[in-house]
Amino acid sequence: MDPLDQLPDLRIFAFVVPVFLQCVLLHPVFPDSISRPLRALLVLPSVLLAYKAPLLFDGFNEKVVLANFFLGIASAYGIWKTFEYGFVADRTPYTWIGLDSDQVQDSAAGDGKRKLPLRKDKARLQVIRRKKAQEDDVPTIMRDSLHLALSMRGTGYAFGPAVSILQYTAFPTSPLSAFVRAHLIELLRSHIVVLSWAAMTTADPKFVQSTLSSFLPFLSPKITNALYVILSTVTMGFGVNHGLNLMYSVFTLTVLLLTSVASILPFTSSLIPPFDPRQYHRLFYNTWHLESVG
């Protein structure tokens, strides 16, 4: 069989198109009377395409361990985001406030009162959105929409976590080579853990138990079986955790590569948002802070 026949079907990414269109419709240039019904109409095709994505690559799933798991995670993420973008009523939290906005928040006002942080001040956010609706041209709207679509954590947006909260859980951001190196190390570490999980979950249980018995001959078969169950369960937990980290690092480095290449091409440079490493902090840290509007 031709190895190219085993590559993923590009249709597995088809759900990205309607989700991106929802991001476009979240821009303030569109009035609510147009934005809300069109975003809601895009939910059904997005859900159907995302649901079907893992089912389009059966041949690949038979050859590569856990491929269906990763595609299933991407599918679930697409369904989650399309419901969020499709049915959110207040678009104000999707306002870009920047990565340095927390440094000037809570400053004293002239009347002696304290200003709300920009991310919580709906009046100031609406002023920003009205200005964007008046001034943004088509390339800017497309660039901002792509920026929102690529923002998995919402860092820098009004709905996302404050950068000051995440400064101790971020990857190194300067120089950029340190950021790339940290993600490559994360990829290697996560890959080893995921492969260990795959080996444990796909191996014949009798083979694993006999291997444990050969190393621990003093244990009874009942205890050996219990040890195998414990190892399988623990390995699964670590595998899921590191599998998501692996996918996140792949996504981050892919975005970095594509945005870097597209930014130097004359016909795409105005449509591609700049890459800022501060937006891509670690997964599973500060999980109690909002990272979506849903």
Coordinates of C-alpha atoms in Angstrom, one line a residue:
M1 CA 0.0 0.0 0.0
D2 CA 1.2 3.5 -0.9
P3 CA 2.2 5.3 2.4
L4 CA 0.4 8.4 1.1
D5 CA -2.8 6.4 1.2
Q6 CA -2.4 6.2 5.0
L7 CA -2.1 9.9 5.6
P8 CA -5.0 11.7 7.3
D9 CA -7.9 12.7 5.1
L10 CA -7.9 16.5 5.0
R11 CA -11.7 16.5 5.4
I12 CA -11.1 15.8 9.1
F13 CA -10.4 19.5 9.4
A14 CA -13.5 20.6 7.6
F15 CA -15.2 21.7 10.8
V16 CA -12.6 24.4 11.1
V17 CA -14.2 26.4 8.3
P18 CA -17.7 27.0 9.9
V19 CA -16.0 27.6 13.3
F20 CA -13.8 30.3 11.7
L21 CA -16.8 31.9 10.1
Q22 CA -18.4 32.1 13.6
C23 CA -15.3 33.9 14.8
V24 CA -15.7 36.4 11.9
L25 CA -19.3 37.0 12.9
L26 CA -18.2 37.7 16.5
H27 CA -16.5 40.9 15.2
P28 CA -18.3 44.1 16.2
V29 CA -18.7 45.2 12.6
F30 CA -21.7 42.8 12.4
P31 CA -24.9 43.9 14.2
D32 CA -26.5 41.4 16.6
S33 CA -29.5 41.1 14.2
I34 CA -27.1 39.5 11.6
S35 CA -24.4 37.9 13.8
R36 CA -26.6 35.9 16.2
P37 CA -28.8 34.0 13.7
L38 CA -25.9 33.3 11.3
R39 CA -23.7 32.0 14.1
A40 CA -26.5 29.8 15.3
L41 CA -27.1 28.5 11.8
L42 CA -23.4 27.4 11.6
V43 CA -23.7 25.3 14.7
L44 CA -25.3 22.3 13.0
P45 CA -22.8 21.9 10.1
S46 CA -19.9 22.5 12.5
V47 CA -21.2 19.7 14.9
L48 CA -21.8 17.3 12.0
L49 CA -18.4 17.9 10.5
A50 CA -16.6 17.7 13.8
Y51 CA -18.5 14.5 14.8
K52 CA -17.6 12.9 11.5
A53 CA -13.9 13.8 11.6
P54 CA -12.6 10.8 13.6
L55 CA -14.7 8.4 11.4
L56 CA -13.0 9.5 8.2
F57 CA -9.8 7.8 8.9
D58 CA -10.4 4.2 9.8
G59 CA -7.4 3.0 7.9
F60 CA -5.1 5.3 9.9
N61 CA -6.7 4.3 13.2
E62 CA -5.9 0.6 12.5
K63 CA -2.3 1.4 11.9
V64 CA -1.4 3.9 14.5
V65 CA -2.1 3.4 18.2
L66 CA -4.4 6.0 19.8
A67 CA -4.9 8.0 16.6
N68 CA -8.7 7.8 17.1
F69 CA -8.3 9.1 20.7
F70 CA -6.5 12.2 19.5
L71 CA -8.9 12.8 16.6
G72 CA -11.8 12.4 19.1
I73 CA -10.3 15.1 21.4
A74 CA -10.0 17.5 18.4
S75 CA -13.6 16.7 17.4
A76 CA -14.9 17.3 20.9
Y77 CA -13.0 20.6 21.1
G78 CA -14.6 21.7 17.8
I79 CA -18.1 20.8 19.0
W80 CA -17.5 22.7 22.3
K81 CA -16.2 25.8 20.5
T82 CA -19.0 25.9 17.9
F83 CA -21.7 25.7 20.6
E84 CA -19.9 28.5 22.5
Y85 CA -19.5 30.8 19.4
G86 CA -22.9 29.9 18.1
F87 CA -25.1 30.7 21.1
V88 CA -23.2 33.3 23.1
A89 CA -25.4 36.4 23.4
D90 CA -22.9 39.0 24.7
R91 CA -19.9 39.4 22.4
T92 CA -18.2 41.9 24.6
P93 CA -15.9 39.3 26.4
Y94 CA -14.3 38.6 23.0
T95 CA -12.7 42.0 22.9
W96 CA -8.9 42.0 22.6
I97 CA -7.5 44.0 25.5
G98 CA -3.8 43.0 25.0
L99 CA -1.3 41.1 27.0
D100 CA -0.2 44.1 29.1
S101 CA -3.6 45.4 30.2
D102 CA -3.3 44.1 33.7
Q103 CA -0.4 46.4 34.4
V104 CA -2.6 49.5 34.4
Q105 CA -5.8 48.1 36.0
D106 CA -7.3 49.3 39.3
S107 CA -5.7 52.7 39.0
A108 CA -7.3 55.5 41.0
A109 CA -10.0 57.6 39.3
G110 CA -10.4 61.3 39.8
D111 CA -13.5 60.9 42.0
G112 CA -11.6 58.7 44.5
K113 CA -13.2 55.5 43.3
R114 CA -11.3 52.6 41.9
K115 CA -11.6 51.7 38.2
L116 CA -12.6 48.2 37.3
P117 CA -10.0 46.1 35.5
L118 CA -10.5 46.6 31.8
R119 CA -11.5 42.9 31.3
K120 CA -14.4 43.6 33.7
D121 CA -15.4 47.1 32.6
K122 CA -18.1 46.5 30.0
A123 CA -18.5 50.2 29.2
R124 CA -14.9 50.6 28.2
L125 CA -14.9 47.3 26.3
Q126 CA -18.0 48.5 24.3
V127 CA -16.1 51.7 23.4
I128 CA -13.2 49.6 22.0
R129 CA -15.7 47.5 20.0
R130 CA -17.5 50.5 18.6
K131 CA -14.2 51.9 17.5
K132 CA -13.2 48.7 15.8
A133 CA -16.6 48.4 14.1
Q134 CA -16.0 51.9 12.6
E135 CA -12.3 51.6 11.7
D136 CA -11.5 47.9 10.8
D137 CA -11.2 47.0 7.2
V138 CA -11.7 43.5 5.7
P139 CA -8.0 42.3 6.1
T140 CA -8.1 43.5 9.8
I141 CA -11.4 41.7 10.4
M142 CA -10.0 38.5 8.9
R143 CA -6.8 38.8 10.9
D144 CA -8.6 39.4 14.2
S145 CA -11.0 36.5 13.5
L146 CA -8.1 34.1 12.8
H147 CA -6.4 35.4 15.9
L148 CA -9.5 34.5 18.0
A149 CA -9.8 31.1 16.3
L150 CA -6.2 30.2 17.2
S151 CA -6.4 31.4 20.8
M152 CA -7.0 28.2 22.7
R153 CA -6.6 29.7 26.1
G154 CA -8.1 33.2 25.6
T155 CA -5.1 35.0 27.0
G156 CA -5.2 38.7 26.1
Y157 CA -9.0 38.7 25.6
A158 CA -11.5 40.0 28.1
F159 CA -12.8 36.6 28.8
G160 CA -9.4 34.9 29.3
P161 CA -7.1 34.6 32.3
A162 CA -5.0 37.6 33.2
V163 CA -1.4 37.4 32.1
S164 CA -0.2 38.4 35.6
I165 CA -1.9 35.2 37.0
L166 CA -0.1 33.0 34.5
Q167 CA 3.4 34.4 34.6
Y168 CA 4.6 31.6 36.8
T169 CA 3.1 28.8 34.7
A170 CA 4.2 30.1 31.3
F171 CA 6.8 28.6 29.0
P172 CA 9.9 30.8 28.6
T173 CA 9.0 33.4 26.1
S174 CA 12.3 35.2 25.5
P175 CA 14.2 34.4 23.4
L176 CA 11.9 32.6 21.1
S177 CA 14.4 29.7 20.8
A178 CA 13.9 29.0 24.5
F179 CA 10.1 28.8 23.9
V180 CA 10.6 26.4 21.0
R181 CA 13.1 24.3 23.0
A182 CA 10.7 24.0 25.9
H183 CA 7.9 22.8 23.7
L184 CA 10.2 20.3 22.0
I185 CA 11.2 18.9 25.4
E186 CA 7.5 18.7 26.3
L187 CA 6.9 16.8 23.1
L188 CA 9.6 14.3 23.8
R189 CA 8.5 13.7 27.4
S190 CA 4.8 13.5 26.5
H191 CA 5.6 11.1 23.6
I192 CA 7.5 8.7 25.8
V193 CA 4.6 8.7 28.3
V194 CA 1.9 8.2 25.6
L195 CA 3.9 5.3 24.0
S196 CA 4.2 3.7 27.5
W197 CA 0.4 4.0 27.8
A198 CA -0.1 2.6 24.4
A199 CA 2.2 -0.4 25.2
M200 CA 0.4 -1.1 28.5
T201 CA -3.2 -0.8 27.1
T202 CA -2.6 -2.8 23.9
A203 CA -0.4 -5.6 25.3
D204 CA -1.9 -9.0 26.1
P205 CA -2.8 -8.9 29.8
K206 CA -1.5 -12.4 30.3
F207 CA 1.9 -11.3 28.8
V208 CA 2.1 -8.3 31.2
Q209 CA 1.1 -10.4 34.2
S210 CA 3.7 -13.1 33.3
T211 CA 6.4 -10.4 32.9
L212 CA 5.5 -9.0 36.3
S213 CA 5.6 -12.5 37.8
S214 CA 9.1 -13.0 36.4
F215 CA 10.3 -9.9 38.0
L216 CA 8.3 -10.4 41.2
P217 CA 8.1 -14.2 41.6
F218 CA 7.2 -13.9 45.3
L219 CA 3.8 -12.4 44.5
S220 CA 0.8 -14.5 44.2
P221 CA -1.2 -14.5 40.9
K222 CA -4.0 -12.5 42.5
I223 CA -1.7 -9.8 43.7
T224 CA 0.1 -9.7 40.3
N225 CA -3.3 -9.3 38.5
A226 CA -4.2 -6.4 40.9
L227 CA -0.8 -4.8 40.3
Y228 CA -1.5 -5.0 36.5
V229 CA -4.9 -3.3 37.0
I230 CA -3.3 -0.5 39.1
L231 CA -0.5 0.0 36.6
S232 CA -3.0 0.1 33.6
T233 CA -5.2 2.7 35.4
V234 CA -2.3 4.9 36.5
T235 CA -0.7 4.7 33.1
M236 CA -4.0 5.7 31.5
G237 CA -4.3 8.8 33.6
F238 CA -0.7 9.9 32.8
G239 CA -1.3 9.0 29.2
V240 CA -4.4 11.2 28.8
N241 CA -2.7 14.1 30.6
H242 CA 0.5 13.9 28.5
G243 CA -1.5 13.2 25.3
L244 CA -3.3 16.5 25.7
N245 CA 0.1 18.2 26.4
L246 CA 1.5 16.6 23.3
M247 CA -1.4 17.8 21.1
Y248 CA -1.1 21.3 22.6
S249 CA 2.6 21.5 21.9
V250 CA 2.1 20.3 18.3
F251 CA -0.6 22.8 17.8
T252 CA 1.5 25.7 19.2
L253 CA 4.6 24.9 17.2
T254 CA 2.4 24.5 14.0
V255 CA 0.8 27.9 14.6
L256 CA 4.3 29.4 15.1
L257 CA 5.6 27.8 11.9
L258 CA 2.6 28.7 9.8
T259 CA 2.4 32.3 11.0
S260 CA 6.1 32.8 10.6
V261 CA 6.0 31.6 7.0
A262 CA 2.8 33.4 6.1
S263 CA 4.0 36.7 7.7
I264 CA 6.8 37.0 5.1
L265 CA 4.6 36.3 2.1
P266 CA 3.3 39.5 0.5
F267 CA -0.2 38.2 -0.2
T268 CA -0.8 36.8 3.3
S269 CA 1.2 39.1 5.6
S270 CA -1.7 41.4 6.2
L271 CA -4.1 38.6 7.0
I272 CA -2.0 36.7 9.6
P273 CA -1.9 37.7 13.2
P274 CA 1.5 38.0 14.9
F275 CA 2.6 35.1 17.1
D276 CA 3.2 36.0 20.8
P277 CA 4.5 33.1 23.0
R278 CA 2.8 34.6 26.1
Q279 CA -0.6 33.5 24.7
Y280 CA 0.5 29.8 24.9
H281 CA 1.0 29.1 28.5
R282 CA 1.0 25.5 30.0
L283 CA -2.1 23.3 30.1
F284 CA -3.5 22.1 33.5
Y285 CA -2.2 25.2 35.4
N286 CA -4.6 27.7 37.0
T287 CA -7.5 25.6 35.7
W288 CA -10.0 27.5 37.9
H289 CA -9.7 30.6 35.7
L290 CA -12.1 31.1 32.8
E291 CA -10.7 30.3 29.3
S292 CA -14.0 30.5 27.4
V293 CA -17.3 32.3 27.4
G294 CA -19.3 29.1 27.4

